[in-house]
């Protein structure tokens, strides 16, 4: 599970108990009160110490001093408003007044569950078969109650009557509404962003719909499993393989950045391999639309973000420190991922979030790069993993040879070669074919997953594939949910998710099936 800090920052002061505080590095400069997190052991560790970051508990962190809780400029905090900003796109709620049935061509009954592929913060991802066409899809389910109800707890933190003032209650309500709006925005952002994208290294969204208890995204099934799974099998990957996947991820990130989208959750669990061994990015639940330029200090429309969000091992230091950040944070995460593929672990690891965060914050310049890597790998890691984002490689700007980049080189002879695609580690990459998608269509990637039967999902972790899905995943609506939420609340909840339903265009569907 990703950790999403910003939505819980305000509630922390009420939740703070000694029991939440944990042991930290002795030399840590960070006050324990600043980062109270659960000390529960992290589920999902394997014998090699590699563990899934997606199974982490939510981390509660105090809002760093001076940081702003700013989202995109179109942000609306009013849930009762008929217009709400979703991932940077303004949608009118009245356009889909019911729970999506009237314009909905698909629903849960159209699909037969096959097995569980993964589990995230708000629900499971299940391999399903279309009952009519027999085609396989990955169905991502998000429980509405998980998205909506968390907030109520934050707003009612056992404050005694004497302590409760009207002002306090009101301020809690506003914070609670703001946090809820953010979670709903993020839920919509994933659908909105995926529905607008078509790239060979990005997962495809075919349908979205919802019922009383859940939201469903019907995605292209990527059968080769997570890069995480293959890294776990092999420990580390050789430099040519790393360069290849690094290049494919870069193409996807560059494509997103050009569209004003920052991905914010790059990690091995979100990099899947398709059946030909090419990398496909999934999980756009943390992506943000509305970021146009990302050149710090430039006279351009720089849209900065402030939400503290991501997975700590792969998260840029400026995000963790609550500083404004831009699309450049994704290139830092790429550095962490390249490091992980080469070394077998990301640059900063620890037994819990607190230790990881302390290590990242304490480090003055950037991660230590192992001596045994090639000079080319050392060089690229050094520039991507710079702690100071103004010194970090501005990959979007120096993506390929251009007039602008040449000028910079001439101006200062001492300046290193800044062109990303020309870096030595990418010397075997045919960027032209990779960028236009021909490479992905016509050749195999370096790790071709073993697939004997697509329905077996043999490249996915048994922890997930052996999970049961019959309990509540395929009942509509769930009994537990019916009992937990009264009719009025259910109606309100459905109103919050108006406009979620989506169907890809006929030509898009034909192209991929
Ligand atoms: N299209 C897909 N094809 C195959 N497997 C998938 C697909 N999408 C997701 N998965 C599997 O399900 C897992 C969880 O999916 P995803 O990351 O989208 O969920 P999430 O709730 O956002 O998770 P998290 O809380 O970790 O961010 C993935 O790591 C992957 O193993």
Short mmCIF file of C-alpha atoms and ligand atoms in Angstrom, two decimals:
data_model
loop_
_atom_site.label_atom_id
_atom_site.label_comp_id
_atom_site.label_asym_id
_atom_site.label_seq_id
_atom_site.Cartn_x
_atom_site.Cartn_y
_atom_site.Cartn_z
CA UNK A 1 0.00 0.00 0.00
CA UNK A 2 1.21 3.45 -0.72
CA UNK A 3 1.31 5.85 2.11
CA UNK A 4 -0.64 8.97 1.75
CA UNK A 5 0.42 11.47 4.28
CA UNK A 6 -1.20 14.73 3.48
CA UNK A 7 -4.71 13.55 4.17
CA UNK A 8 -3.78 12.42 7.63
CA UNK A 9 -1.54 15.22 8.70
CA UNK A 10 -4.15 17.23 10.48
CA UNK A 11 -5.65 14.33 12.39
CA UNK A 12 -2.33 13.32 13.81
CA UNK A 13 -2.23 15.75 16.65
CA UNK A 14 -5.37 14.09 17.95
CA UNK A 15 -4.16 10.54 17.41
CA UNK A 16 -0.72 11.03 18.88
CA UNK A 17 -0.12 8.49 21.62
CA UNK A 18 3.14 7.19 23.09
CA UNK A 19 2.23 3.80 21.67
CA UNK A 20 2.56 5.14 18.17
CA UNK A 21 6.08 6.36 18.65
CA UNK A 22 8.79 4.01 17.49
CA UNK A 23 12.51 3.51 17.80
CA UNK A 24 14.48 5.55 15.34
CA UNK A 25 18.10 5.85 14.28
CA UNK A 26 20.15 7.14 17.17
CA UNK A 27 21.71 9.85 15.11
CA UNK A 28 18.44 10.91 13.67
CA UNK A 29 18.01 14.65 13.64
CA UNK A 30 14.29 14.24 13.45
CA UNK A 31 12.09 14.62 16.46
CA UNK A 32 10.07 11.49 17.21
CA UNK A 33 6.95 13.55 17.46
CA UNK A 34 7.42 14.57 13.89
CA UNK A 35 7.08 11.10 12.46
CA UNK A 36 5.05 8.83 14.67
CA UNK A 37 4.34 5.61 12.84
CA UNK A 38 3.21 2.14 13.69
CA UNK A 39 5.97 -0.15 14.89
CA UNK A 40 4.14 -3.26 13.76
CA UNK A 41 6.34 -5.59 11.73
CA UNK A 42 5.95 -5.09 8.02
CA UNK A 43 3.98 -7.89 6.40
CA UNK A 44 5.36 -9.27 3.19
CA UNK A 45 9.08 -9.49 3.93
CA UNK A 46 10.74 -12.41 2.22
CA UNK A 47 13.81 -14.34 3.23
CA UNK A 48 16.06 -11.98 1.27
CA UNK A 49 14.69 -8.99 3.05
CA UNK A 50 12.97 -7.64 -0.08
CA UNK A 51 9.46 -6.67 0.79
CA UNK A 52 6.44 -5.17 -0.87
CA UNK A 53 6.05 -1.52 -0.15
CA UNK A 54 2.41 -1.84 -1.13
CA UNK A 55 1.58 -3.73 2.04
CA UNK A 56 2.71 -0.97 4.34
CA UNK A 57 0.32 0.55 6.74
CA UNK A 58 -0.71 4.09 6.19
CA UNK A 59 1.89 6.38 7.68
CA UNK A 60 0.90 9.33 9.75
CA UNK A 61 3.23 12.28 9.63
CA UNK A 62 2.97 15.78 11.01
CA UNK A 63 2.72 18.47 8.43
CA UNK A 64 6.23 19.88 7.99
CA UNK A 65 6.54 23.48 9.13
CA UNK A 66 5.99 25.96 6.38
CA UNK A 67 4.58 23.49 3.92
CA UNK A 68 1.41 24.39 2.13
CA UNK A 69 -1.44 22.03 1.65
CA UNK A 70 -1.90 23.06 -1.92
CA UNK A 71 -3.38 21.00 -4.66
CA UNK A 72 -4.00 22.05 -8.22
CA UNK A 73 -5.47 25.52 -8.61
CA UNK A 74 -8.90 24.24 -9.63
CA UNK A 75 -9.29 22.35 -6.38
CA UNK A 76 -12.72 22.50 -4.81
CA UNK A 77 -13.21 21.61 -1.15
CA UNK A 78 -16.95 21.67 -1.23
CA UNK A 79 -18.45 18.25 -1.59
CA UNK A 80 -21.88 19.66 -2.02
CA UNK A 81 -20.75 21.62 -5.04
CA UNK A 82 -22.16 20.43 -8.32
CA UNK A 83 -18.78 20.94 -9.90
CA UNK A 84 -15.77 19.10 -8.59
CA UNK A 85 -12.20 19.02 -9.76
CA UNK A 86 -11.01 15.51 -10.46
CA UNK A 87 -7.37 15.09 -11.22
CA UNK A 88 -7.28 18.53 -12.74
CA UNK A 89 -10.35 17.97 -14.87
CA UNK A 90 -13.51 19.81 -13.98
CA UNK A 91 -16.53 17.58 -14.21
CA UNK A 92 -20.14 18.41 -13.74
CA UNK A 93 -21.70 15.96 -11.34
CA UNK A 94 -25.09 16.23 -12.92
CA UNK A 95 -23.87 14.54 -16.09
CA UNK A 96 -24.13 11.11 -14.46
CA UNK A 97 -26.85 11.46 -11.92
CA UNK A 98 -27.28 7.86 -10.81
CA UNK A 99 -24.70 5.27 -9.96
CA UNK A 100 -23.73 4.88 -13.55
CA UNK A 101 -26.38 2.42 -14.63
CA UNK A 102 -28.00 4.49 -17.34
CA UNK A 103 -24.85 4.92 -19.46
CA UNK A 104 -23.16 1.85 -18.22
CA UNK A 105 -22.54 -0.87 -20.71
CA UNK A 106 -20.78 -3.20 -18.31
CA UNK A 107 -21.30 -4.33 -14.73
CA UNK A 108 -19.85 -6.80 -12.27
CA UNK A 109 -22.20 -9.58 -13.46
CA UNK A 110 -20.53 -9.53 -16.88
CA UNK A 111 -17.34 -10.92 -15.39
CA UNK A 112 -16.33 -14.22 -13.86
CA UNK A 113 -13.54 -14.08 -11.27
CA UNK A 114 -10.51 -16.25 -12.00
CA UNK A 115 -8.00 -15.40 -9.28
CA UNK A 116 -6.54 -12.56 -7.23
CA UNK A 117 -3.53 -10.83 -8.79
CA UNK A 118 -2.73 -8.22 -6.16
CA UNK A 119 -3.98 -6.18 -3.28
CA UNK A 120 -3.72 -2.48 -2.69
CA UNK A 121 -4.82 0.19 -0.28
CA UNK A 122 -8.52 0.18 -1.15
CA UNK A 123 -9.18 -3.29 -2.54
CA UNK A 124 -8.03 -6.20 -4.64
CA UNK A 125 -7.01 -6.55 -8.27
CA UNK A 126 -8.65 -9.68 -9.69
CA UNK A 127 -8.11 -11.55 -12.93
CA UNK A 128 -11.57 -11.80 -14.49
CA UNK A 129 -13.04 -13.35 -17.61
CA UNK A 130 -15.66 -11.60 -19.69
CA UNK A 131 -18.56 -14.08 -19.64
CA UNK A 132 -19.51 -13.29 -23.25
CA UNK A 133 -16.26 -12.72 -25.08
CA UNK A 134 -14.14 -14.98 -22.79
CA UNK A 135 -11.46 -12.29 -22.80
CA UNK A 136 -9.31 -11.80 -19.72
CA UNK A 137 -9.01 -8.51 -17.87
CA UNK A 138 -7.55 -7.23 -14.62
CA UNK A 139 -10.36 -5.81 -12.51
CA UNK A 140 -9.24 -3.27 -9.93
CA UNK A 141 -11.81 -2.89 -7.18
CA UNK A 142 -11.91 0.04 -4.80
CA UNK A 143 -14.22 -0.13 -1.81
CA UNK A 144 -16.24 3.06 -1.48
CA UNK A 145 -16.50 2.63 2.25
CA UNK A 146 -12.69 2.41 2.57
CA UNK A 147 -12.35 5.63 0.63
CA UNK A 148 -15.13 7.49 2.41
CA UNK A 149 -15.44 6.19 5.95
CA UNK A 150 -11.80 6.52 7.07
CA UNK A 151 -12.52 10.20 7.45
CA UNK A 152 -15.22 9.80 10.04
CA UNK A 153 -12.71 8.29 12.41
CA UNK A 154 -10.43 11.23 11.90
CA UNK A 155 -13.20 13.59 12.72
CA UNK A 156 -14.30 11.81 15.90
CA UNK A 157 -11.18 11.11 17.81
CA UNK A 158 -12.70 10.42 21.20
CA UNK A 159 -12.56 14.01 22.25
CA UNK A 160 -14.38 14.44 25.54
CA UNK A 161 -17.44 16.67 25.68
CA UNK A 162 -15.63 19.27 27.73
CA UNK A 163 -12.90 19.54 25.12
CA UNK A 164 -15.25 19.72 22.23
CA UNK A 165 -15.99 23.20 21.08
CA UNK A 166 -18.09 24.28 18.16
CA UNK A 167 -15.02 25.77 16.52
CA UNK A 168 -13.12 22.54 16.94
CA UNK A 169 -15.95 20.47 15.53
CA UNK A 170 -16.30 22.79 12.59
CA UNK A 171 -12.61 22.81 11.84
CA UNK A 172 -12.53 19.00 12.05
CA UNK A 173 -15.46 18.82 9.68
CA UNK A 174 -13.76 21.08 7.15
CA UNK A 175 -10.50 19.13 7.37
CA UNK A 176 -12.40 15.90 7.10
CA UNK A 177 -14.24 17.15 4.01
CA UNK A 178 -11.01 18.34 2.44
CA UNK A 179 -9.33 14.99 3.03
CA UNK A 180 -12.32 13.13 1.70
CA UNK A 181 -12.39 15.33 -1.39
CA UNK A 182 -8.73 14.59 -1.97
CA UNK A 183 -9.26 10.85 -1.75
CA UNK A 184 -12.17 11.06 -4.14
CA UNK A 185 -10.15 13.26 -6.48
CA UNK A 186 -7.41 10.66 -6.50
CA UNK A 187 -9.87 7.90 -7.23
CA UNK A 188 -11.21 9.86 -10.18
CA UNK A 189 -7.73 10.92 -11.27
CA UNK A 190 -6.77 7.31 -11.94
CA UNK A 191 -9.79 6.82 -14.18
CA UNK A 192 -9.55 10.20 -15.90
CA UNK A 193 -5.82 9.95 -16.53
CA UNK A 194 -5.88 6.36 -17.78
CA UNK A 195 -8.83 7.05 -20.04
CA UNK A 196 -6.84 9.78 -21.78
CA UNK A 197 -3.64 7.85 -22.33
CA UNK A 198 -2.46 5.50 -25.02
CA UNK A 199 1.17 4.45 -24.75
CA UNK A 200 2.86 1.05 -25.25
CA UNK A 201 4.37 1.18 -21.75
CA UNK A 202 1.23 2.27 -19.90
CA UNK A 203 -1.64 -0.02 -18.91
CA UNK A 204 -4.89 0.42 -20.82
CA UNK A 205 -8.24 1.13 -19.28
CA UNK A 206 -11.26 -0.35 -21.07
CA UNK A 207 -14.18 0.23 -18.72
CA UNK A 208 -15.00 1.85 -15.39
CA UNK A 209 -18.24 1.43 -13.46
CA UNK A 210 -19.53 1.37 -9.92
CA UNK A 211 -22.25 -0.13 -7.80
CA UNK A 212 -23.40 0.63 -4.26
CA UNK A 213 -20.27 -0.65 -2.59
CA UNK A 214 -17.39 -0.53 -5.04
CA UNK A 215 -15.70 1.18 -7.95
CA UNK A 216 -14.34 -1.02 -10.71
CA UNK A 217 -11.62 -0.38 -13.27
CA UNK A 218 -11.43 -2.95 -16.06
CA UNK A 219 -7.82 -2.89 -17.19
CA UNK A 220 -5.75 -4.70 -19.76
CA UNK A 221 -4.42 -7.87 -18.10
CA UNK A 222 -0.62 -7.83 -18.00
CA UNK A 223 0.30 -11.50 -17.46
CA UNK A 224 4.06 -11.28 -16.87
CA UNK A 225 3.68 -10.08 -13.29
CA UNK A 226 5.48 -7.34 -11.43
CA UNK A 227 9.09 -6.39 -12.01
CA UNK A 228 9.17 -6.86 -8.22
CA UNK A 229 8.39 -10.57 -8.73
CA UNK A 230 11.26 -11.01 -11.20
CA UNK A 231 13.66 -8.98 -9.07
CA UNK A 232 12.79 -11.21 -6.14
CA UNK A 233 13.51 -14.30 -8.26
CA UNK A 234 16.80 -13.02 -9.67
CA UNK A 235 18.10 -10.75 -6.90
CA UNK A 236 19.60 -8.22 -9.29
CA UNK A 237 19.46 -7.63 -13.03
CA UNK A 238 22.39 -7.12 -15.39
CA UNK A 239 23.19 -3.65 -16.66
CA UNK A 240 21.85 -4.15 -20.19
CA UNK A 241 18.52 -5.33 -18.82
CA UNK A 242 18.41 -2.42 -16.39
CA UNK A 243 19.21 0.05 -19.17
CA UNK A 244 16.42 -1.42 -21.31
CA UNK A 245 13.75 -1.22 -18.63
CA UNK A 246 15.09 2.15 -17.49
CA UNK A 247 14.61 3.40 -21.06
CA UNK A 248 11.06 2.01 -21.32
CA UNK A 249 10.08 3.62 -18.00
CA UNK A 250 11.66 6.88 -19.14
CA UNK A 251 9.59 6.86 -22.34
CA UNK A 252 6.42 6.42 -20.26
CA UNK A 253 7.40 9.16 -17.79
CA UNK A 254 8.37 11.59 -20.54
CA UNK A 255 5.03 10.93 -22.25
CA UNK A 256 3.17 11.59 -18.97
CA UNK A 257 5.13 14.74 -18.22
CA UNK A 258 4.41 16.14 -21.68
CA UNK A 259 0.73 15.73 -20.86
CA UNK A 260 1.18 17.57 -17.57
CA UNK A 261 0.89 14.41 -15.47
CA UNK A 262 3.22 13.57 -12.61
CA UNK A 263 3.21 9.85 -11.79
CA UNK A 264 4.43 9.96 -8.17
CA UNK A 265 4.41 6.21 -7.43
CA UNK A 266 7.23 4.62 -9.38
CA UNK A 267 8.28 1.37 -7.69
CA UNK A 268 8.89 -2.24 -8.84
CA UNK A 269 5.39 -3.32 -7.76
CA UNK A 270 3.85 -0.91 -10.26
CA UNK A 271 6.03 -2.02 -13.18
CA UNK A 272 4.49 -5.06 -14.85
CA UNK A 273 5.89 -7.16 -17.69
CA UNK A 274 3.68 -8.07 -20.60
CA UNK A 275 3.87 -11.44 -22.33
CA UNK A 276 6.60 -10.22 -24.68
CA UNK A 277 8.72 -8.94 -21.81
CA UNK A 278 8.07 -5.22 -22.21
CA UNK A 279 7.44 -3.04 -19.23
CA UNK A 280 3.98 -1.63 -18.52
CA UNK A 281 3.30 0.98 -15.83
CA UNK A 282 0.17 0.44 -13.77
CA UNK A 283 -1.48 2.11 -10.75
CA UNK A 284 -2.22 5.74 -11.50
CA UNK A 285 -3.93 6.23 -8.14
CA UNK A 286 -1.35 8.79 -7.06
CA UNK A 287 -0.86 10.50 -10.39
CA UNK A 288 -1.70 14.13 -10.67
CA UNK A 289 -2.80 16.03 -13.71
CA UNK A 290 -2.37 19.75 -14.19
CA UNK A 291 1.41 20.09 -13.89
CA UNK A 292 2.69 21.80 -16.98
CA UNK A 293 6.32 22.73 -16.62
CA UNK A 294 8.90 21.60 -14.22
CA UNK A 295 11.96 23.77 -14.55
CA UNK A 296 12.76 25.29 -11.16
CA UNK A 297 13.61 28.95 -11.41
CA UNK A 298 12.62 29.28 -15.04
CA UNK A 299 10.32 32.01 -16.26
CA UNK A 300 7.63 29.57 -17.11
CA UNK A 301 4.38 28.30 -15.82
CA UNK A 302 5.81 26.10 -13.09
CA UNK A 303 3.12 24.21 -11.27
CA UNK A 304 4.34 22.99 -7.94
CA UNK A 305 2.76 20.32 -5.80
CA UNK A 306 2.90 20.01 -2.06
CA UNK A 307 1.06 16.80 -1.17
CA UNK A 308 3.29 14.39 0.71
CA UNK A 309 2.63 11.19 -1.08
CA UNK A 310 4.32 8.09 -2.46
CA UNK A 311 6.31 5.12 -1.22
CA UNK A 312 9.21 6.24 0.97
CA UNK A 313 12.00 4.12 -0.53
CA UNK A 314 11.34 5.57 -3.98
CA UNK A 315 10.12 9.00 -2.97
CA UNK A 316 12.03 12.20 -3.76
CA UNK A 317 13.49 14.00 -0.70
CA UNK A 318 11.68 17.25 -1.50
CA UNK A 319 8.34 15.43 -1.21
CA UNK A 320 9.28 13.85 2.11
CA UNK A 321 10.40 17.19 3.47
CA UNK A 322 7.12 18.81 2.54
CA UNK A 323 8.77 21.16 0.05
CA UNK A 324 7.17 22.15 -3.24
CA UNK A 325 7.98 19.67 -5.95
CA UNK A 326 7.51 19.18 -9.66
CA UNK A 327 7.56 16.40 -12.25
CA UNK A 328 11.27 16.12 -11.58
CA UNK A 329 10.39 13.93 -8.55
CA UNK A 330 9.61 11.06 -10.95
CA UNK A 331 13.20 11.11 -12.24
CA UNK A 332 14.49 10.70 -8.69
CA UNK A 333 12.21 7.68 -8.31
CA UNK A 334 13.60 6.30 -11.58
CA UNK A 335 17.07 6.62 -10.03
CA UNK A 336 15.87 4.60 -7.01
CA UNK A 337 14.39 1.94 -9.26
CA UNK A 338 17.53 1.64 -11.41
CA UNK A 339 19.55 1.39 -8.20
CA UNK A 340 17.19 -1.29 -6.90
CA UNK A 341 17.47 -3.35 -10.10
CA UNK A 342 21.28 -3.19 -9.99
CA UNK A 343 21.90 -3.58 -6.27
CA UNK A 344 18.89 -5.61 -5.08
CA UNK A 345 17.46 -2.91 -2.84
CA UNK A 346 16.64 0.77 -3.14
CA UNK A 347 19.22 3.33 -1.89
CA UNK A 348 17.59 3.89 1.48
CA UNK A 349 16.05 0.99 3.36
CA UNK A 350 15.08 0.35 6.95
CA UNK A 351 12.87 -1.76 9.17
CA UNK A 352 10.10 0.81 9.07
CA UNK A 353 9.07 4.05 7.45
CA UNK A 354 10.55 6.17 10.17
CA UNK A 355 14.06 4.82 9.68
CA UNK A 356 13.85 5.16 5.90
CA UNK A 357 12.63 8.73 6.13
CA UNK A 358 15.33 9.63 8.60
CA UNK A 359 18.04 8.20 6.39
CA UNK A 360 16.81 10.10 3.34
CA UNK A 361 16.45 13.35 5.23
CA UNK A 362 19.78 13.01 7.02
CA UNK A 363 21.73 12.40 3.83
CA UNK A 364 23.19 15.70 2.67
CA UNK A 365 24.06 15.04 -0.96
CA UNK A 366 22.38 11.88 -2.20
CA UNK A 367 22.59 8.11 -2.03
CA UNK A 368 25.95 6.32 -1.79
CA UNK A 369 26.57 4.52 -5.05
CA UNK A 370 28.28 1.10 -4.85
CA UNK A 371 31.84 1.03 -6.22
CA UNK A 372 31.24 -2.16 -8.22
CA UNK A 373 28.79 -0.60 -10.69
CA UNK A 374 30.06 0.48 -14.10
CA UNK A 375 31.08 4.11 -14.58
CA UNK A 376 28.04 4.67 -16.79
CA UNK A 377 25.62 3.40 -14.15
CA UNK A 378 27.39 5.35 -11.43
CA UNK A 379 27.10 8.49 -13.51
CA UNK A 380 23.40 8.18 -14.28
CA UNK A 381 22.57 7.31 -10.67
CA UNK A 382 24.62 10.19 -9.38
CA UNK A 383 22.64 12.68 -11.51
CA UNK A 384 19.19 11.18 -10.93
CA UNK A 385 19.63 10.71 -7.19
CA UNK A 386 20.75 14.23 -6.37
CA UNK A 387 19.04 15.29 -3.18
CA UNK A 388 18.81 18.90 -4.32
CA UNK A 389 16.23 18.85 -7.11
CA UNK A 390 17.74 21.96 -8.73
CA UNK A 391 20.98 19.98 -9.26
CA UNK A 392 19.19 16.79 -10.32
CA UNK A 393 19.11 15.84 -13.98
CA UNK A 394 16.32 17.76 -15.64
CA UNK A 395 15.51 14.85 -17.93
CA UNK A 396 12.40 16.40 -19.46
CA UNK A 397 14.42 19.37 -20.63
CA UNK A 398 17.44 17.40 -21.80
CA UNK A 399 15.56 14.43 -23.21
CA UNK A 400 17.05 14.56 -26.68
CA UNK A 401 19.43 16.71 -28.70
CA UNK A 402 17.96 20.12 -29.36
CA UNK A 403 19.08 23.65 -30.12
CA UNK A 404 18.55 24.61 -26.53
CA UNK A 405 20.65 21.83 -25.05
CA UNK A 406 23.48 22.41 -27.56
CA UNK A 407 23.66 26.08 -26.57
CA UNK A 408 24.05 25.19 -22.95
CA UNK A 409 26.91 22.87 -23.71
CA UNK A 410 28.72 25.55 -25.76
CA UNK A 411 28.28 28.17 -23.10
CA UNK A 412 30.09 26.18 -20.52
CA UNK A 413 32.70 23.78 -21.80
CA UNK A 414 32.99 22.12 -18.43
CA UNK A 415 29.34 21.14 -18.41
CA UNK A 416 28.81 17.42 -18.80
CA UNK A 417 26.80 15.92 -21.63
CA UNK A 418 23.26 16.56 -20.58
CA UNK A 419 21.30 14.67 -23.17
CA UNK A 420 19.48 11.81 -21.48
CA UNK A 421 19.04 9.63 -24.55
CA UNK A 422 22.72 9.98 -25.43
CA UNK A 423 23.90 8.64 -22.11
CA UNK A 424 26.40 5.80 -22.41
CA UNK A 425 24.16 3.27 -20.61
CA UNK A 426 21.53 3.67 -23.36
CA UNK A 427 23.97 3.06 -26.22
CA UNK A 428 22.16 -0.15 -27.24
CA UNK A 429 18.68 1.40 -27.14
CA UNK A 430 16.93 2.27 -30.38
CA UNK A 431 15.08 5.29 -29.01
CA UNK A 432 13.33 6.00 -32.27
CA UNK A 433 11.66 2.58 -32.35
CA UNK A 434 11.01 2.58 -28.61
CA UNK A 435 9.40 6.01 -28.61
CA UNK A 436 7.09 5.25 -31.49
CA UNK A 437 6.15 1.84 -30.04
CA UNK A 438 7.47 -0.29 -32.93
CA UNK A 439 10.08 -1.92 -30.71
CA UNK A 440 7.43 -3.00 -28.23
CA UNK A 441 5.23 -4.33 -31.03
CA UNK A 442 7.87 -6.22 -32.97
CA UNK A 443 10.50 -7.54 -30.58
CA UNK A 444 10.84 -9.28 -27.24
CA UNK A 445 12.03 -7.56 -24.08
CA UNK A 446 15.02 -8.87 -22.10
CA UNK A 447 12.99 -10.89 -19.54
CA UNK A 448 10.33 -12.92 -21.29
CA UNK A 449 7.98 -14.27 -18.63
CA UNK A 450 7.14 -17.95 -18.62
CA UNK A 451 3.42 -18.24 -19.31
CA UNK A 452 1.93 -21.69 -19.83
CA UNK A 453 -1.66 -20.61 -19.27
CA UNK A 454 -2.73 -16.98 -18.92
CA UNK A 455 -5.41 -17.91 -16.39
CA UNK A 456 -2.88 -19.44 -13.99
CA UNK A 457 -1.27 -16.06 -13.33
CA UNK A 458 1.94 -17.96 -12.60
CA UNK A 459 4.08 -14.80 -12.52
CA UNK A 460 2.14 -13.34 -9.62
CA UNK A 461 2.90 -13.89 -5.98
CA UNK A 462 1.17 -16.91 -4.46
CA UNK A 463 0.31 -14.77 -1.46
CA UNK A 464 -2.21 -13.13 -3.78
CA UNK A 465 -3.13 -15.85 -6.26
CA UNK A 466 -4.10 -18.17 -3.41
CA UNK A 467 -6.35 -15.53 -1.82
CA UNK A 468 -10.06 -16.06 -1.81
CA UNK A 469 -12.17 -13.67 -3.82
CA UNK A 470 -15.57 -15.13 -3.13
CA UNK A 471 -16.19 -13.49 0.25
CA UNK A 472 -17.28 -10.09 -0.81
CA UNK A 473 -15.58 -9.28 -4.09
CA UNK A 474 -18.27 -10.71 -6.30
CA UNK A 475 -21.40 -10.02 -4.33
CA UNK A 476 -23.26 -6.92 -5.21
CA UNK A 477 -23.82 -5.08 -2.98
CA UNK A 478 -22.02 -6.59 -0.01
CA UNK A 479 -24.05 -7.43 3.09
CA UNK A 480 -21.41 -6.02 5.39
CA UNK A 481 -21.59 -2.80 3.54
CA UNK A 482 -25.41 -2.75 3.65
CA UNK A 483 -25.32 -3.10 7.40
CA UNK A 484 -22.54 -0.64 7.98
CA UNK A 485 -23.95 2.21 5.98
CA UNK A 486 -27.52 3.42 6.18
CA UNK A 487 -29.59 4.30 3.13
CA UNK A 488 -29.02 8.05 3.39
CA UNK A 489 -25.27 7.65 3.70
CA UNK A 490 -25.28 5.23 0.80
CA UNK A 491 -27.12 7.75 -1.34
CA UNK A 492 -24.60 10.45 -0.37
CA UNK A 493 -21.76 8.10 -1.12
CA UNK A 494 -23.10 7.29 -4.55
CA UNK A 495 -23.44 11.00 -5.23
CA UNK A 496 -19.75 11.40 -4.49
CA UNK A 497 -18.86 8.97 -7.26
CA UNK A 498 -21.16 10.30 -9.96
CA UNK A 499 -19.45 10.44 -13.34
CA UNK A 500 -17.09 7.55 -12.64
CA UNK A 501 -18.46 5.27 -15.36
CA UNK A 502 -16.46 5.04 -18.56
CA UNK A 503 -16.19 2.97 -21.70
CA UNK A 504 -13.26 3.18 -24.10
CA UNK A 505 -14.10 4.06 -27.68
CA UNK A 506 -14.94 1.22 -30.06
CA UNK A 507 -11.78 1.77 -32.09
CA UNK A 508 -9.63 1.71 -28.94
CA UNK A 509 -11.25 -1.55 -27.81
CA UNK A 510 -10.77 -3.07 -31.25
CA UNK A 511 -7.13 -2.04 -31.36
CA UNK A 512 -6.30 -3.90 -28.21
CA UNK A 513 -8.62 -6.88 -28.49
N1 LIG B 1 -3.44 -4.54 -15.31
C1 LIG B 1 -2.93 -5.42 -14.45
N2 LIG B 1 -2.58 -6.66 -14.87
C2 LIG B 1 -2.07 -7.55 -14.00
N3 LIG B 1 -1.85 -7.28 -12.69
C3 LIG B 1 -2.18 -6.08 -12.22
C4 LIG B 1 -2.74 -5.08 -13.07
N4 LIG B 1 -2.96 -3.97 -12.33
C5 LIG B 1 -2.55 -4.26 -11.08
N5 LIG B 1 -2.09 -5.52 -11.00
C6 LIG B 1 -1.56 -6.19 -9.81
O1 LIG B 1 -2.24 -5.72 -8.65
C7 LIG B 1 -1.33 -5.04 -7.77
C8 LIG B 1 -2.03 -3.89 -7.08
O2 LIG B 1 -2.50 -3.01 -8.08
P1 LIG B 1 -2.46 -1.44 -7.88
O3 LIG B 1 -1.04 -1.07 -7.53
O4 LIG B 1 -3.06 -0.79 -9.06
O5 LIG B 1 -3.39 -1.29 -6.61
P2 LIG B 1 -3.36 -0.17 -5.50
O6 LIG B 1 -4.57 -0.38 -4.67
O7 LIG B 1 -3.23 1.16 -6.13
O8 LIG B 1 -2.03 -0.56 -4.76
P3 LIG B 1 -1.14 0.32 -3.81
O9 LIG B 1 -1.95 0.55 -2.62
O10 LIG B 1 0.06 -0.57 -3.61
O11 LIG B 1 -0.77 1.55 -4.56
C9 LIG B 1 -0.17 -4.64 -8.67
O12 LIG B 1 1.02 -4.45 -7.94
C10 LIG B 1 -0.10 -5.82 -9.64
O13 LIG B 1 0.56 -6.91 -9.06
#
